[in-house]
């Protein structure tokens, strides 16, 4: 989309206005606030007039005024509070130079800034006739991942086409209709997107309809102020909410980070005596109130920053195009006659400022008894593409209740999109939470299940697992479409670095809850709980393999690849994950496209693989065919999500049980479908999918070689067979001698100190045995990397450079630790059970640890204000 689209008065030179306003042959420049263009049709004599009367009956005649035709009075007049004037509109008889006004065309991003599932708005062009009937809707641009490479664009076109012929003041919701509500058919798999788009169309249409007079603005009861004695200083006014602050950083509009904000505005409502007298002083306040009419309202603004709220292009007779006031769906703009000079602030402790103003809201519909918003309008530049998009920054203002007679009136606040989604899926949410709880319960009882099972009869373990697989495929995958993806992991990285928005993650309740469960289970048991028991695609792949074996293909199936090939191929998924992460910092859109290496979308989210183009179908069929003959080939070798979860699996709290004989014995390794058991008998938790077959052998005295030997020895000697204990051995016939008392643990401060030293510093005393030059280089590198990280945290260098340094430092730390501290923890993180680390162990530990440390320090420094302090410290500017 062209950059000029956001600012050029000739909107229709850049967008297809005629597509959303059939019959129009000319359009006006942008006008109004919010902006719209008028659509005209030529009048060519009486014959043309008659044609207009016939052809345009739907949009200008009585039928059109009623909206859907079969709704009777549920058109403009059916709304109840719009009245006769609202149903007529002000454009019914508009003519200009022989042209007939037939409607209005407007761009959604000129009016609202509602993010969809991607966190970015869906740019939509909307047409509306002079009766408020929608004549056309066209999506110009979106960033929705599910629609970019999943659901065909025709589905989105079909969805927005449902608005045509409907009145913008009608109550329209996504889903089944009900009395008084018009229902729209949703897009399967894109619920959040269509709910956001519904708000975009209706709120944009209402804003323009109210501005042009199709719908009358809501008249609210005016505020009555209490008498409060005394004046307040600036800090008191700010703390009680009588003065609010709207601050916009330069990064929020696509500019480089700067110690000076893009705009920093303080504002307040002056008609309230307690506020007006404190801010202006008695004499100036009395003078101002004497000049105002009963329907006039005065607000003050003072500001600092790189930008001006008055606007650089203001001309006499024009409007101030940078600030406006909104109350519900009513918008109030300011002309030159609405501006008064503000010569000073009388409240003690007021900050310095470089521009100020008093603006007058001249409207009977505005009421200070209700909350309102100061809106600052700006153009945001995309640093990747250079494209400009319209954004607005708002700050709510509601006069403190004690300054209003009767306090605050009760109001209904519109629900956020994510709240609507959660409320409409209550039953499914309850069932999904039960499924998550059942999954956790089943796995927490794994010890009982494997004890009841044997090497030849694994039903106690298999039946619960099959149940979770089937419900994961059918209920979670195909019905709820709750399929976690690597794109969500990438989104987290970006949200932590740039802007964390809870509503972005709350917009899909099932994915949100699933990820909470996944994060907890990964730290408890490793990636295997999700990947091996609950992943919709992994479950499908596993079932395909087992069903194929039952259908007679078992003799063709290769349970395991040669170990040497497995040990090489298992690293591919880590390379894919790292590549996607790096690409995402260059282009998130490109990373989302490359993330199609995951077949999840093709399987579950687009209504079947037959709805996709041949490259995706071919890739899906290859993986499906491989799953028939090999156990989980995608999960073990290609899945970037599995790689992302494998890294923190190093920190799991509880691992699988092993015996001292598991090193020389290979009984478990032979049957391990994940090939996660090495020659020493150690289980690699990053690769283990928790099939629990090894745990069945752990207790099976007819399959585990040490137990078999002990069983045979006792049977031959005529000794009783005692139960197998938790340690995997027969309980001794004669109680063993008491074990020596455990070593005294270090005190808590000593333990914390040791932990901090271990995690923060990769060196040990061995570093001092290196040559002096190498020691100097080592510590200089540590200082340099720390400083680069600080620069990145305060925004003085880009995230790509920060990521590069993080990777470089992590690589350096891995090498140093393998020389100085070649161990990692085994078991709970609060313990001190250490084991020798492999290079893979150390890489996982270091990379994830450094990520946690960086994120924690960033959040602490940000919340404590240290980043702002460093950013504005003149003594450090030369280092930047």
PDB file of C-alpha atoms in Angstrom, residues 573-674:
ATOM      1  CA  UNK A 573      14.928 -29.126  14.063  1.00  0.00           C
ATOM      2  CA  UNK A 574      17.189 -26.935  16.200  1.00  0.00           C
ATOM      3  CA  UNK A 575      18.631 -25.373  13.046  1.00  0.00           C
ATOM      4  CA  UNK A 576      15.114 -24.688  11.742  1.00  0.00           C
ATOM      5  CA  UNK A 577      14.090 -23.081  15.039  1.00  0.00           C
ATOM      6  CA  UNK A 578      17.200 -20.888  15.166  1.00  0.00           C
ATOM      7  CA  UNK A 579      16.732 -19.887  11.534  1.00  0.00           C
ATOM      8  CA  UNK A 580      13.100 -18.898  12.095  1.00  0.00           C
ATOM      9  CA  UNK A 581      14.042 -16.872  15.164  1.00  0.00           C
ATOM     10  CA  UNK A 582      16.757 -14.970  13.291  1.00  0.00           C
ATOM     11  CA  UNK A 583      14.525 -14.367  10.245  1.00  0.00           C
ATOM     12  CA  UNK A 584      11.726 -13.061  12.472  1.00  0.00           C
ATOM     13  CA  UNK A 585      13.896 -10.113  13.502  1.00  0.00           C
ATOM     14  CA  UNK A 586      14.340  -9.274   9.843  1.00  0.00           C
ATOM     15  CA  UNK A 587      10.720  -9.870   8.840  1.00  0.00           C
ATOM     16  CA  UNK A 588       8.044 -11.423  11.015  1.00  0.00           C
ATOM     17  CA  UNK A 589       5.885 -11.950   7.932  1.00  0.00           C
ATOM     18  CA  UNK A 590       8.626 -13.944   6.208  1.00  0.00           C
ATOM     19  CA  UNK A 591       9.191 -15.993   9.363  1.00  0.00           C
ATOM     20  CA  UNK A 592       5.480 -16.839   9.509  1.00  0.00           C
ATOM     21  CA  UNK A 593       5.616 -18.051   5.920  1.00  0.00           C
ATOM     22  CA  UNK A 594       8.717 -20.146   6.567  1.00  0.00           C
ATOM     23  CA  UNK A 595       6.995 -21.579   9.643  1.00  0.00           C
ATOM     24  CA  UNK A 596       4.842 -23.513   7.183  1.00  0.00           C
ATOM     25  CA  UNK A 597       7.455 -26.213   7.699  1.00  0.00           C
ATOM     26  CA  UNK A 598       4.951 -27.116  10.417  1.00  0.00           C
ATOM     27  CA  UNK A 599       2.104 -29.115   8.837  1.00  0.00           C
ATOM     28  CA  UNK A 600      -0.247 -28.083  11.639  1.00  0.00           C
ATOM     29  CA  UNK A 601      -2.119 -25.454   9.651  1.00  0.00           C
ATOM     30  CA  UNK A 602      -2.617 -27.728   6.664  1.00  0.00           C
ATOM     31  CA  UNK A 603      -3.902 -30.499   8.914  1.00  0.00           C
ATOM     32  CA  UNK A 604      -6.265 -28.626  11.198  1.00  0.00           C
ATOM     33  CA  UNK A 605      -6.725 -24.926  10.508  1.00  0.00           C
ATOM     34  CA  UNK A 606      -7.838 -24.644   6.879  1.00  0.00           C
ATOM     35  CA  UNK A 607     -10.604 -27.214   6.696  1.00  0.00           C
ATOM     36  CA  UNK A 608      -8.445 -29.952   5.179  1.00  0.00           C
ATOM     37  CA  UNK A 609      -5.272 -30.202   3.129  1.00  0.00           C
ATOM     38  CA  UNK A 610      -7.374 -30.226  -0.071  1.00  0.00           C
ATOM     39  CA  UNK A 611      -7.993 -26.494   0.495  1.00  0.00           C
ATOM     40  CA  UNK A 612      -4.318 -25.704  -0.003  1.00  0.00           C
ATOM     41  CA  UNK A 613      -2.113 -25.296  -3.043  1.00  0.00           C
ATOM     42  CA  UNK A 614      -0.078 -28.213  -4.365  1.00  0.00           C
ATOM     43  CA  UNK A 615       3.264 -27.428  -2.624  1.00  0.00           C
ATOM     44  CA  UNK A 616       1.610 -27.606   0.800  1.00  0.00           C
ATOM     45  CA  UNK A 617      -0.391 -30.689  -0.155  1.00  0.00           C
ATOM     46  CA  UNK A 618       2.735 -32.419  -1.461  1.00  0.00           C
ATOM     47  CA  UNK A 619       4.695 -31.625   1.698  1.00  0.00           C
ATOM     48  CA  UNK A 620       1.831 -32.841   3.877  1.00  0.00           C
ATOM     49  CA  UNK A 621       1.472 -36.086   1.928  1.00  0.00           C
ATOM     50  CA  UNK A 622       5.227 -36.775   2.137  1.00  0.00           C
ATOM     51  CA  UNK A 623       5.145 -36.382   5.931  1.00  0.00           C
ATOM     52  CA  UNK A 624       1.971 -38.460   6.196  1.00  0.00           C
ATOM     53  CA  UNK A 625       3.518 -41.227   4.111  1.00  0.00           C
ATOM     54  CA  UNK A 626       6.697 -41.135   6.194  1.00  0.00           C
ATOM     55  CA  UNK A 627       4.601 -41.441   9.370  1.00  0.00           C
ATOM     56  CA  UNK A 628       3.224 -44.758   8.087  1.00  0.00           C
ATOM     57  CA  UNK A 629       6.668 -46.364   7.968  1.00  0.00           C
ATOM     58  CA  UNK A 630       8.632 -44.391  10.595  1.00  0.00           C
ATOM     59  CA  UNK A 631       7.575 -43.437  14.103  1.00  0.00           C
ATOM     60  CA  UNK A 632       7.056 -39.654  14.336  1.00  0.00           C
ATOM     61  CA  UNK A 633       9.616 -38.530  11.734  1.00  0.00           C
ATOM     62  CA  UNK A 634       8.497 -34.883  11.830  1.00  0.00           C
ATOM     63  CA  UNK A 635       8.475 -34.690  15.633  1.00  0.00           C
ATOM     64  CA  UNK A 636      11.975 -36.145  15.957  1.00  0.00           C
ATOM     65  CA  UNK A 637      13.755 -34.366  13.114  1.00  0.00           C
ATOM     66  CA  UNK A 638      11.905 -31.304  11.746  1.00  0.00           C
ATOM     67  CA  UNK A 639       9.588 -29.769  14.346  1.00  0.00           C
ATOM     68  CA  UNK A 640      10.817 -26.263  15.355  1.00  0.00           C
ATOM     69  CA  UNK A 641       8.236 -26.121  18.140  1.00  0.00           C
ATOM     70  CA  UNK A 642       9.659 -29.327  19.587  1.00  0.00           C
ATOM     71  CA  UNK A 643      13.138 -27.786  19.431  1.00  0.00           C
ATOM     72  CA  UNK A 644      11.916 -24.636  21.205  1.00  0.00           C
ATOM     73  CA  UNK A 645      10.422 -26.759  23.996  1.00  0.00           C
ATOM     74  CA  UNK A 646      13.451 -29.039  24.146  1.00  0.00           C
ATOM     75  CA  UNK A 647      15.764 -26.219  25.219  1.00  0.00           C
ATOM     76  CA  UNK A 648      14.022 -25.472  28.558  1.00  0.00           C
ATOM     77  CA  UNK A 649      13.535 -29.227  29.090  1.00  0.00           C
ATOM     78  CA  UNK A 650      17.086 -29.139  30.432  1.00  0.00           C
ATOM     79  CA  UNK A 651      15.557 -27.403  33.473  1.00  0.00           C
ATOM     80  CA  UNK A 652      12.863 -30.033  34.095  1.00  0.00           C
ATOM     81  CA  UNK A 653      12.214 -30.862  37.741  1.00  0.00           C
ATOM     82  CA  UNK A 654      11.475 -34.574  37.510  1.00  0.00           C
ATOM     83  CA  UNK A 655      13.104 -36.969  35.106  1.00  0.00           C
ATOM     84  CA  UNK A 656      12.551 -40.643  34.445  1.00  0.00           C
ATOM     85  CA  UNK A 657      13.976 -43.237  36.817  1.00  0.00           C
ATOM     86  CA  UNK A 658      17.224 -45.042  36.053  1.00  0.00           C
ATOM     87  CA  UNK A 659      19.385 -47.706  37.698  1.00  0.00           C
ATOM     88  CA  UNK A 660      23.113 -47.997  38.014  1.00  0.00           C
ATOM     89  CA  UNK A 661      23.006 -50.985  35.605  1.00  0.00           C
ATOM     90  CA  UNK A 662      21.351 -48.902  32.859  1.00  0.00           C
ATOM     91  CA  UNK A 663      24.726 -47.992  31.428  1.00  0.00           C
ATOM     92  CA  UNK A 664      25.990 -51.382  30.291  1.00  0.00           C
ATOM     93  CA  UNK A 665      22.421 -52.690  29.829  1.00  0.00           C
ATOM     94  CA  UNK A 666      20.703 -51.662  26.575  1.00  0.00           C
ATOM     95  CA  UNK A 667      17.294 -53.300  27.098  1.00  0.00           C
ATOM     96  CA  UNK A 668      15.450 -49.986  27.354  1.00  0.00           C
ATOM     97  CA  UNK A 669      17.380 -48.374  24.509  1.00  0.00           C
ATOM     98  CA  UNK A 670      16.369 -51.147  22.085  1.00  0.00           C
ATOM     99  CA  UNK A 671      12.663 -50.323  22.497  1.00  0.00           C
ATOM    100  CA  UNK A 672      12.950 -46.533  22.839  1.00  0.00           C
ATOM    101  CA  UNK A 673      10.941 -45.047  19.969  1.00  0.00           C
ATOM    102  CA  UNK A 674      12.488 -41.612  20.571  1.00  0.00           C
TER     103      UNK A 674
END
